[in-house]
Short mmCIF file of C-alpha atoms and ligand atoms in Angstrom, two decimals:
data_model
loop_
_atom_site.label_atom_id
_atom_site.label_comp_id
_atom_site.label_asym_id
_atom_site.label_seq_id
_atom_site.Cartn_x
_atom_site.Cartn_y
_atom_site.Cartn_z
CA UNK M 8 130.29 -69.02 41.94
CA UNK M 9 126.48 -68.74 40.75
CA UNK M 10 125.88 -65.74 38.16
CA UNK M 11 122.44 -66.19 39.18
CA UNK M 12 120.93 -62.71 40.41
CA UNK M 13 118.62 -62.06 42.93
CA UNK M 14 117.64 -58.49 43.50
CA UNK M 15 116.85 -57.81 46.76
CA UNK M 16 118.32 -61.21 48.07
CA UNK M 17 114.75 -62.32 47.55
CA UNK M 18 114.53 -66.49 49.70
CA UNK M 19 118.61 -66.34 49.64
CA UNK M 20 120.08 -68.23 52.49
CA UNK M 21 123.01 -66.58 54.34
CA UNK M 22 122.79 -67.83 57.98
CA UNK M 23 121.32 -70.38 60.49
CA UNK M 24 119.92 -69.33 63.22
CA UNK M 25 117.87 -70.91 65.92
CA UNK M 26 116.16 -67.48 67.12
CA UNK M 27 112.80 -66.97 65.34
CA UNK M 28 110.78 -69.06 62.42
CA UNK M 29 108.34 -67.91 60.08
CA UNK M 30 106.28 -69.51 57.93
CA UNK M 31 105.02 -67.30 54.96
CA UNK M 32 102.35 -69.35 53.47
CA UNK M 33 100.87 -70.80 56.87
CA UNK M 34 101.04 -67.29 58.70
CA UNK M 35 103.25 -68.69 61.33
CA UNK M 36 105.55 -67.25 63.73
CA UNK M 37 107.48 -68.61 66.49
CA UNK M 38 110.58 -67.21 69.02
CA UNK M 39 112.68 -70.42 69.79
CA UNK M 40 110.24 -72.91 69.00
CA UNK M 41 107.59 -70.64 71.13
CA UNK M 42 104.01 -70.10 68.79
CA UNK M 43 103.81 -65.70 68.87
CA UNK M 44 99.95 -66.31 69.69
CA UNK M 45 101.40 -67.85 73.41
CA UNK M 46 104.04 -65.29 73.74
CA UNK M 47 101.82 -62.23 73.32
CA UNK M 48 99.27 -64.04 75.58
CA UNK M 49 101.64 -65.30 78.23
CA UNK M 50 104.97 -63.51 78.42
CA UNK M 51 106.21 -60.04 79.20
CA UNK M 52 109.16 -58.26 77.06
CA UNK M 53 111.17 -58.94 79.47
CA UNK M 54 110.37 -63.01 79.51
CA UNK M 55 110.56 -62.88 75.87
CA UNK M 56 114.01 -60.81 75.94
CA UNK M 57 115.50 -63.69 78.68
CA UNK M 58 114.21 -66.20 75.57
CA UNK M 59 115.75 -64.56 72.86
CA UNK M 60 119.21 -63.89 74.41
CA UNK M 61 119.07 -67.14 76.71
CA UNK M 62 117.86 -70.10 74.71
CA UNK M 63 115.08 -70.98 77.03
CA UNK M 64 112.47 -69.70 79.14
CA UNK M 65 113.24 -68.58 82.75
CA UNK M 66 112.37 -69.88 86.08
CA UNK M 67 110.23 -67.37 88.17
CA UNK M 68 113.80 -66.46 90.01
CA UNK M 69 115.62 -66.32 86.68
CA UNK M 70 112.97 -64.18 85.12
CA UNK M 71 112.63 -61.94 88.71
CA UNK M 72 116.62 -61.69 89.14
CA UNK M 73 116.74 -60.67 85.16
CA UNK M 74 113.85 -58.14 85.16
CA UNK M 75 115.95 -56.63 88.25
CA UNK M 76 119.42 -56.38 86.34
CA UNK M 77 116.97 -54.60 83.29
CA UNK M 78 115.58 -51.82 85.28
CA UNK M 79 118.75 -51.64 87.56
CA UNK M 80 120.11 -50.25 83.72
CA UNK M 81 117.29 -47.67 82.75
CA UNK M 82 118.89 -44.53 83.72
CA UNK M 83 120.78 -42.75 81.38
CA UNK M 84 124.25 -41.27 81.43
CA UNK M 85 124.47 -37.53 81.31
CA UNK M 86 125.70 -37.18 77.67
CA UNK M 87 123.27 -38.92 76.33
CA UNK M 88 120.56 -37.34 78.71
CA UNK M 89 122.04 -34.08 77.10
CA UNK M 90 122.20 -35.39 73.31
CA UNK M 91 118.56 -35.92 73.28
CA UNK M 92 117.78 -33.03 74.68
CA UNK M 93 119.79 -30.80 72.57
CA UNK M 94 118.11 -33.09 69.35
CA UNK M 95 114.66 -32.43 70.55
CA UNK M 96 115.31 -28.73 71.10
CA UNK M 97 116.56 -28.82 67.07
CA UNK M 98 113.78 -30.79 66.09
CA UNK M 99 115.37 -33.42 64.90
CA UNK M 100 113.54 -36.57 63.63
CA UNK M 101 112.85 -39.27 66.33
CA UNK M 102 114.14 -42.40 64.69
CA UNK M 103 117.44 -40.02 64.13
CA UNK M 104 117.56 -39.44 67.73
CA UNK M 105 117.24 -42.93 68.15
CA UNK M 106 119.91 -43.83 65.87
CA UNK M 107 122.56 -41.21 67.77
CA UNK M 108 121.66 -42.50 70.57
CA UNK M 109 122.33 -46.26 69.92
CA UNK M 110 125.75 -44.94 68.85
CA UNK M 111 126.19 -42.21 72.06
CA UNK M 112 125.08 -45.33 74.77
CA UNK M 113 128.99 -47.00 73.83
CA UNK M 114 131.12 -43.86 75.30
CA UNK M 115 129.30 -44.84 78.74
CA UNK M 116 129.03 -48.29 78.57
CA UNK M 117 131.54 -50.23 81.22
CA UNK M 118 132.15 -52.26 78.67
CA UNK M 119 132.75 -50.81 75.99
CA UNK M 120 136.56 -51.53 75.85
CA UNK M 121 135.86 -55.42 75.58
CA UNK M 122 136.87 -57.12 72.51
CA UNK M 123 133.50 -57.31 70.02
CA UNK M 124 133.18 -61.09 70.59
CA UNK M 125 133.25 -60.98 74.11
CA UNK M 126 129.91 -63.24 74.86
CA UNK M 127 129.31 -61.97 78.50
CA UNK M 128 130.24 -58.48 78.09
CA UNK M 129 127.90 -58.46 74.47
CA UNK M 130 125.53 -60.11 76.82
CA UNK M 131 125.53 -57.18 79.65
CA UNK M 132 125.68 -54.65 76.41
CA UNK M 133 122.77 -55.68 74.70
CA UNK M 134 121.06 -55.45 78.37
CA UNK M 135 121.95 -52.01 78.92
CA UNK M 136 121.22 -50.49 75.39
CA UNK M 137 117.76 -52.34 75.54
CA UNK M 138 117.19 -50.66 79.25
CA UNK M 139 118.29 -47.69 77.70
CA UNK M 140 116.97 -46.66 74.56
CA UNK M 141 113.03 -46.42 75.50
CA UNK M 142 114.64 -44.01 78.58
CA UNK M 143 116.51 -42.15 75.64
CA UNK M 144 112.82 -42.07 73.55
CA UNK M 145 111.03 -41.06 77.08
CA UNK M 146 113.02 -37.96 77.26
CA UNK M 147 113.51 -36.95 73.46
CA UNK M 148 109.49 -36.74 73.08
CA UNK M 149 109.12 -34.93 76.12
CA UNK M 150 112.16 -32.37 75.58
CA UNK M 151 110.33 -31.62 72.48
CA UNK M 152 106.68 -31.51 73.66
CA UNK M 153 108.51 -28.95 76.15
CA UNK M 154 108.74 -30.89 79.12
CA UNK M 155 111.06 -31.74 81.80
CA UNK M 156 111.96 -36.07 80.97
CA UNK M 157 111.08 -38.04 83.30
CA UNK M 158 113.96 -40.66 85.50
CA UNK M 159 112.18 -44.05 85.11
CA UNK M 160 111.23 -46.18 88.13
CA UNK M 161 112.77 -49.31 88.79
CA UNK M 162 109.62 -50.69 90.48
CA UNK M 163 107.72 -50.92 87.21
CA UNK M 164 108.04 -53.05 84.36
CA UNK M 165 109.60 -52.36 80.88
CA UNK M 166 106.17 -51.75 79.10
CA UNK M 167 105.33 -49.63 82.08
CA UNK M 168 107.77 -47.73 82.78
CA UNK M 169 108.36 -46.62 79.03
CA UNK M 170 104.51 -45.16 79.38
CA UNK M 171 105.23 -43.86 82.36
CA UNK M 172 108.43 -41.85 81.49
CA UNK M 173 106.71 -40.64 77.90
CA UNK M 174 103.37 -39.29 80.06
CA UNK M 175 104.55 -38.62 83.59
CA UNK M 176 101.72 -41.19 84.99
CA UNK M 177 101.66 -44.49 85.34
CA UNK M 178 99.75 -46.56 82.56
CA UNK M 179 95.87 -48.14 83.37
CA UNK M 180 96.58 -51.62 84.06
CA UNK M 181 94.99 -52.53 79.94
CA UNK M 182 96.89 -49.96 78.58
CA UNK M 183 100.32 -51.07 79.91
CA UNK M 184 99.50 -55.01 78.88
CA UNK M 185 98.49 -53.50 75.68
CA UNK M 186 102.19 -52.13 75.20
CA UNK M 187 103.55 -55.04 76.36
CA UNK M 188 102.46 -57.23 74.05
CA UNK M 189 102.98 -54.66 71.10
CA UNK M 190 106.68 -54.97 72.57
CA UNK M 191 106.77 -59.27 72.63
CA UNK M 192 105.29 -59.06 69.12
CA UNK M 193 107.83 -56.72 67.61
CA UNK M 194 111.24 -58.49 69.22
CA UNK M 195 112.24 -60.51 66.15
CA UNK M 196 111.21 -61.81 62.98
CA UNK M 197 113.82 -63.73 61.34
CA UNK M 198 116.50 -61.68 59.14
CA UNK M 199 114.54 -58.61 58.43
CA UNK M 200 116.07 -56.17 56.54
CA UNK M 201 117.01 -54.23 59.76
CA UNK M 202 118.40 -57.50 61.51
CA UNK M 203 120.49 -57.97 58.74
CA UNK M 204 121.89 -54.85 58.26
CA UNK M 205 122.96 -55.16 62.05
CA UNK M 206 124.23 -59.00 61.54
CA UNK M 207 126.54 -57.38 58.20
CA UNK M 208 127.90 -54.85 60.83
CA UNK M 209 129.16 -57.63 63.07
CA UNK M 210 130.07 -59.77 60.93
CA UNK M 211 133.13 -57.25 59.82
CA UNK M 212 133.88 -57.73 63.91
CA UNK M 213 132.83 -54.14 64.48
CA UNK M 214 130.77 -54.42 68.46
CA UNK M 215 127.49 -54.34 68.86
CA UNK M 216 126.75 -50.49 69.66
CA UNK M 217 127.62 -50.07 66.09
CA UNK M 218 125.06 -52.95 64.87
CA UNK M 219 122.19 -51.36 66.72
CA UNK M 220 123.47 -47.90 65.18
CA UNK M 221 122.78 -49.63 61.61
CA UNK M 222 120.13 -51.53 62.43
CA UNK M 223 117.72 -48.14 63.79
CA UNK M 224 118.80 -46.56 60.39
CA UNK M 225 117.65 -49.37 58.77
CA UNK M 226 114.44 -49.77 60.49
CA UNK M 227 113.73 -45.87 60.03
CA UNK M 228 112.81 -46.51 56.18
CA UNK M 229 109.22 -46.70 54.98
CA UNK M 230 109.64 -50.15 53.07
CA UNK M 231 110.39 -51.31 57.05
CA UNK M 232 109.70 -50.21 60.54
CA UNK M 233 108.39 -46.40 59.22
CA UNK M 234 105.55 -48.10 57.60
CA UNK M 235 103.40 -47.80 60.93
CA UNK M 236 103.57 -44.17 61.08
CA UNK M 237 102.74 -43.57 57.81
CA UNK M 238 99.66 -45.98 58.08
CA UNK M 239 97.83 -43.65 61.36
CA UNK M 240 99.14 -40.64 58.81
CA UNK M 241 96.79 -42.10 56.19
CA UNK M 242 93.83 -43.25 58.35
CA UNK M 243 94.19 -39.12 59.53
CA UNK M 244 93.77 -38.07 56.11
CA UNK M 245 90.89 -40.41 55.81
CA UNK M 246 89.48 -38.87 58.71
CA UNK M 247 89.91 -35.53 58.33
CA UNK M 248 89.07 -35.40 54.81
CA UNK M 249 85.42 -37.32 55.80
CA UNK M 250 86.33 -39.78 53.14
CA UNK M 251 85.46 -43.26 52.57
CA UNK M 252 88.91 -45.21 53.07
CA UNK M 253 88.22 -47.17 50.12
CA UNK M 254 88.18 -44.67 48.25
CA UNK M 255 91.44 -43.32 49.20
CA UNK M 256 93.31 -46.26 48.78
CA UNK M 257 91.43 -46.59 45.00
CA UNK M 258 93.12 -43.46 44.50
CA UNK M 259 96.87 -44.35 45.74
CA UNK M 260 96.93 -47.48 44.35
CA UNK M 261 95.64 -45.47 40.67
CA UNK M 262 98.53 -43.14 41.25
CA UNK M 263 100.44 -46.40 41.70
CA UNK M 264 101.34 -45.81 45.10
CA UNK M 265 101.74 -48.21 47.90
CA UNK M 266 99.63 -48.51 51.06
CA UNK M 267 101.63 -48.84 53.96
CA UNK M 268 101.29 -51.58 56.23
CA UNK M 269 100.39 -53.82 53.29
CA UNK M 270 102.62 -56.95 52.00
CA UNK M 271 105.65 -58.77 52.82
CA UNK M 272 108.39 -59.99 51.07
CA UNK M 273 108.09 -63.58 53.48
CA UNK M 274 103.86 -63.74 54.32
CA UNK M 275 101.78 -64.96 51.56
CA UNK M 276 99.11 -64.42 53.66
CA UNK M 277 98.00 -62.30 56.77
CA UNK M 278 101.08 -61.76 59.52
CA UNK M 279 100.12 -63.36 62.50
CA UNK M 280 101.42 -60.44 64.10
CA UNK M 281 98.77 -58.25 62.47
CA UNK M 282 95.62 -60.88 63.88
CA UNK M 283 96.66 -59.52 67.48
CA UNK M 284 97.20 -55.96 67.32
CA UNK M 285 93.79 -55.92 64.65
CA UNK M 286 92.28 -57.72 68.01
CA UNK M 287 94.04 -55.12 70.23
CA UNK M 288 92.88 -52.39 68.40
CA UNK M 289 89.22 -53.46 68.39
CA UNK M 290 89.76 -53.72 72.20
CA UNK M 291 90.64 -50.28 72.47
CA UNK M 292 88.07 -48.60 70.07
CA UNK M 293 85.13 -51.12 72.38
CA UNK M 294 86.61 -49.58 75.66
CA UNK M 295 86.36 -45.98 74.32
CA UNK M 296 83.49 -46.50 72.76
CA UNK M 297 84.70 -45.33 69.43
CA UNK M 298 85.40 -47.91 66.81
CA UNK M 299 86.36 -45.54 64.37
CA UNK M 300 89.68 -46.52 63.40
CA UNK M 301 89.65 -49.82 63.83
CA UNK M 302 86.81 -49.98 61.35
CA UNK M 303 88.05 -47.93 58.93
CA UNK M 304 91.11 -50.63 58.94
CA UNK M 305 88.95 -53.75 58.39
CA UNK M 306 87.56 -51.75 55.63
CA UNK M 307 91.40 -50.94 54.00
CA UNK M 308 92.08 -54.55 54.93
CA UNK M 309 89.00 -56.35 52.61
CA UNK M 310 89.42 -54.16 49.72
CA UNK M 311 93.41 -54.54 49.29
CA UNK M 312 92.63 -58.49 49.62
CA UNK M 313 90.39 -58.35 47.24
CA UNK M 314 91.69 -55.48 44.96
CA UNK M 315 95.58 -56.93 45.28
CA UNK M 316 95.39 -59.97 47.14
CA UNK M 317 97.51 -58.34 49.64
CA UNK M 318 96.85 -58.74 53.23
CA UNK M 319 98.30 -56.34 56.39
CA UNK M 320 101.75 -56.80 58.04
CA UNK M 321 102.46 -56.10 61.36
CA UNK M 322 102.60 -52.30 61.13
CA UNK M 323 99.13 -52.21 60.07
CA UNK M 324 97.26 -52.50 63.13
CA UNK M 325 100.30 -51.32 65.73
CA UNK M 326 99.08 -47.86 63.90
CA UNK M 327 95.41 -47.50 65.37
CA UNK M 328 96.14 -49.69 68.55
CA UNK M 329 99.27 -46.90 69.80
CA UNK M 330 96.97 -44.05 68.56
CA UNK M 331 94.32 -45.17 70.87
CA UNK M 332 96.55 -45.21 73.67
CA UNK M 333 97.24 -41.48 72.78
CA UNK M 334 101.01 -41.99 71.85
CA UNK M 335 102.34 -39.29 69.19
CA UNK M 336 102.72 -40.96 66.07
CA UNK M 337 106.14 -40.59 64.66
CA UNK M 338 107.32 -42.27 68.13
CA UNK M 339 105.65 -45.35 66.32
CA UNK M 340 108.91 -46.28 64.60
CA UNK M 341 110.96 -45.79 67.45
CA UNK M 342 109.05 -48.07 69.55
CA UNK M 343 109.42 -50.78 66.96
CA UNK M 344 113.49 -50.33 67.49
CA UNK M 345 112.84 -50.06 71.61
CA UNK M 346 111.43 -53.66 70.86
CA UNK M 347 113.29 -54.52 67.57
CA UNK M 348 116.62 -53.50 70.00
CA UNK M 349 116.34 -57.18 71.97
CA UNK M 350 116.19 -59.01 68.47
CA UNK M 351 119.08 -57.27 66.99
CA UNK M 352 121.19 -57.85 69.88
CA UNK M 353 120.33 -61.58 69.83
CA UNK M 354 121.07 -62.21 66.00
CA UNK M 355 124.49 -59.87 66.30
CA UNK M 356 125.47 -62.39 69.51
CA UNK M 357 124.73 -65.71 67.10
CA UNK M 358 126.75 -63.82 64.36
CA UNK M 359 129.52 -63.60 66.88
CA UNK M 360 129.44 -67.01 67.95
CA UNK M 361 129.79 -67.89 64.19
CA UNK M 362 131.06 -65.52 62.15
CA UNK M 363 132.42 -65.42 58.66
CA UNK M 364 132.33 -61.62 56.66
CA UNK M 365 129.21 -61.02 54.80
CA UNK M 366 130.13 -59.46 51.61
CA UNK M 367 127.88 -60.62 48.61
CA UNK M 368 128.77 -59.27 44.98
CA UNK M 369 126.95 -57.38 42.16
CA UNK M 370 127.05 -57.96 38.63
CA UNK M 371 128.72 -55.17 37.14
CA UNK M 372 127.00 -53.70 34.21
CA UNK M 373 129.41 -50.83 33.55
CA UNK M 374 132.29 -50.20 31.25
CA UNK M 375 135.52 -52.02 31.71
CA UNK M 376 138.21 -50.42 28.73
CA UNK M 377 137.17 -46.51 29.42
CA UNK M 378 140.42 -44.58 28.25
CA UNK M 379 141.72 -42.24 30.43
CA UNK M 380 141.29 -38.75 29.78
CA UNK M 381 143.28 -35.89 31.04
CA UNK M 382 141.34 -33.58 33.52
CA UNK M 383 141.98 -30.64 30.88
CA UNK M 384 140.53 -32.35 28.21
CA UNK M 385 137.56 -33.62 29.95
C1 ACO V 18 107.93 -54.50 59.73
C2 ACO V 18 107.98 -54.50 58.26
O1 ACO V 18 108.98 -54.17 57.70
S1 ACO V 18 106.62 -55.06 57.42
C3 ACO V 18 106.65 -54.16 55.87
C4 ACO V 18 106.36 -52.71 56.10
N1 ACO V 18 106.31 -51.97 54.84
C5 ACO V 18 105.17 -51.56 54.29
O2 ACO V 18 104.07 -51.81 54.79
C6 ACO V 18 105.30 -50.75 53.03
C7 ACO V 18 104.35 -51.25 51.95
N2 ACO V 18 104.74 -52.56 51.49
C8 ACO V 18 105.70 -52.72 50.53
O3 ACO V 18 106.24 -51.77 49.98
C9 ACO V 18 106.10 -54.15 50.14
O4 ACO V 18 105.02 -55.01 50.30
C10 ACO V 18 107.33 -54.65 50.94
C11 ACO V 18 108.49 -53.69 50.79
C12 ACO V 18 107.00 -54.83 52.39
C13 ACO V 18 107.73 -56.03 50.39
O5 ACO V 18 108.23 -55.81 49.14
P1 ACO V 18 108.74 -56.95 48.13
O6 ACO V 18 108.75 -58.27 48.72
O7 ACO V 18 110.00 -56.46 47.56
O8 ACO V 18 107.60 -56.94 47.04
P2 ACO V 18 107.60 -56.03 45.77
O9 ACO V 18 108.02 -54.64 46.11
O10 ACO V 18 108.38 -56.73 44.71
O11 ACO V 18 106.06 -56.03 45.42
C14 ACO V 18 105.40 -57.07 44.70
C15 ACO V 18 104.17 -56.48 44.02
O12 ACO V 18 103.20 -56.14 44.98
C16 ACO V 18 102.91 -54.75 44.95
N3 ACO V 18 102.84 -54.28 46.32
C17 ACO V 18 103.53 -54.76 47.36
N4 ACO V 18 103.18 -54.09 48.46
C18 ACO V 18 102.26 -53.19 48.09
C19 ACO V 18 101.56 -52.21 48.80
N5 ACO V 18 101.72 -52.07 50.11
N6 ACO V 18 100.70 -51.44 48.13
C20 ACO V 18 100.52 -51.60 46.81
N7 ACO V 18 101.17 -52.50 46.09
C21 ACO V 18 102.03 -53.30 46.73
C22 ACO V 18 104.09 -54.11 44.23
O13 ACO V 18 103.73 -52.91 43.60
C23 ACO V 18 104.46 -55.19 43.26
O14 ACO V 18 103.56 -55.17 42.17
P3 ACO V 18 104.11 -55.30 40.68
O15 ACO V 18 104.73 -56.67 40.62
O16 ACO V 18 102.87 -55.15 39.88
O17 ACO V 18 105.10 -54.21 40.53
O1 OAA V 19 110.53 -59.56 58.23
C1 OAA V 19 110.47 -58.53 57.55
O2 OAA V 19 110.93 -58.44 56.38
C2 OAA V 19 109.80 -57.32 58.06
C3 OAA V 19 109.04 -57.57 59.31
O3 OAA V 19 107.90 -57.99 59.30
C4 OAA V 19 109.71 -57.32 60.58
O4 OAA V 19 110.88 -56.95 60.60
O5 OAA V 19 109.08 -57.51 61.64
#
């Protein structure tokens, strides 16, 4: 047994998996041998899903008979129609409404009585919970903007239909590709700290409605998946405060705070990720004629390489490219887990398929020969 400690599990191996690769120094990413550049170009969520949970790509009538079983699953069951209704109305935080309702989709789900390690029910599970959640976002953000949610449409695609349920209309043709990709781009990356807390959940043989449960509150935090929020919140206060961004982050960075969307503990060097949606974002701020935000990014971007020598992750540019498509920003973080959701499901079904307990230690620092003391006495 090494005594050797590394905080944070900092390049420890504790799995094989043949789901996604990264390379860190390179600024590589690839989905089952799959480069993310073709992906995001090429394939829809749903493709990329099929991928993830199937091992390969799909034929046209694999990929048209899948994308028919996905939106066959959107609706939701009344309770949890109800749940996120009753969360909006208290105000509750999105990624918490998420979270509930990753744990409220088991009471409905057929199969919810299967053993854990069942491969084909875990299979028709992970389909349904990733059909269901964006419905579950859909209707929390509406119930508290004060509208009525929206059913979603089985003629539209994933990307599509989650715009259309959050805004009543369907998306512009560029707006819902836009989405799309954000989604293929955010479906896995290796054994984030989210992914992992989801694969430790299985691996104690506890089912995978319970993984996704840990793996949203995991993703909520702002070392993770609530970085991209709290990037748009800091171009804002840019904004509204007429000041040059620079500046700004001078100032954090003096106070000795971090900048969000800013490092990773695996890229040396710019996430791949990151080169699209900065590309994405441009795109939007040409088409509106505004290139406000994406500008004021490049100009965050040069001075933390140079000032740090730290470069953006992906929840950099996701911030300007969703704000240009008008969505509200603290649904930013739960769109990463409607994505995030086809990832974790994948890595929880490999855990299955090989599972041993993950339990690692810590060195206790504390004393061992304390002398027990009467409660009276203490
Ligand atoms: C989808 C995702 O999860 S991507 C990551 C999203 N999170 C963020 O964008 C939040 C901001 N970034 C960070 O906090 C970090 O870069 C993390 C959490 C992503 C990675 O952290 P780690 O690998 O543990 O690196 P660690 O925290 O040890 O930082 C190394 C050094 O870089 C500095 N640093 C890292 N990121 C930043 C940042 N964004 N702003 C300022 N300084 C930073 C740290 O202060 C530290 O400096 P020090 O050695 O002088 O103390
Ligand atoms: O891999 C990580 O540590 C964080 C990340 O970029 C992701 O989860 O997409």
């Amino acid at each position: 047994m090494s005594d050797e400690l590394k905080r944070g599990l900092e390049g420890v191996l504790v799995a094989e998996s043949d789901l996604s690769f990264i390379d860190g120094d390179e600024g590589k990413l690839v989905y089952r041998g799959y480069a993310i550049e073709d992906l995001a170009e090429h394939a829809s969520y749903e493709e990329t899903l099929y991928l993830l949970w199937n091992g390969e790509l799909p034929t046209e009538a694999e990929l048209a008979e899948f994308e028919d079983a996905m939106a066959a699953e959107r609706a939701l069951d009344d309770g949890t129609l109800e749940t996120m209704r009753r969360l909006a109305e208290a105000d509750e935080e999105p990624m918490a409404a998420m979270r509930t309702a990753a744990s409220a989709l088991s009471a409905s789900d057929p199969d919810t009585d299967a053993d854990p390690t069942d491969a084909e029910a875990n299979v028709r599970k992970a389909r349904r919970i990733t059909a269901k959640l964006p419905t579950a976002l859909a209707a929390f953000a509406r119930v508290r903007d004060g509208e009525e949610p929206v059913a979603p449409r089985e003629d539209l695609d994933h990307a599509a239909n989650f715009l259309y349920m959050l805004n009543g209309e369907v998306p512009d043709e560029v707006t819902a590709d836009v989405f799309d990709q954000a989604l293929v781009l955010h479906a896995d990356h290796g054994l984030n700290a989210s992914t992992f807390s989801a694969t430790v959940t299985a691996s104690t043989l506890a089912d995978i409605h319970s993984a996704v449960t840990s793996a949203v509150g995991t993703l909520s935090g702002s070392l993770h998946g609530g970085a991209n929020a709290n990037v748009m919140r800091m171009l804002q206060e840019v904004d509204e405060a007429d000041q040059d961004p620079v500046d700004w982050v001078k100032e954090a960075l003096a106070e000795g705070r971090r900048v969000a969307g800013f490092g990773h503990r695996v890229y040396n060097v710019k996430d791949p990720r990151a080169k699209i949606l900065g590309d994405r974002s441009e795109a939007l701020g040409e088409a509106a004629g505004d290139l406000k935000w994406y500008e004021m990014s490049v100009a965050i971007e040069e001075f933390m390489a140079e000032e740090k020598g730290l470069a953006p992750n992906v929840d950099f540019y996701s911030a300007s490219t969703y704000y240009q498509m008008g969505i509200p920003i603290d649904a930013y973080t739960p769109i990463f887990a409607i994505s995030r959701v086809g990832g974790w499901t994948a890595h929880v079904m490999e855990q299955y398929e090989d599972n041993r307990l993950i339990r690692p230690r810590a060195r206790y620092v504390g004393e061992t020969d304390a002398e027990w003391v009467p409660i009276e006495e203490r």
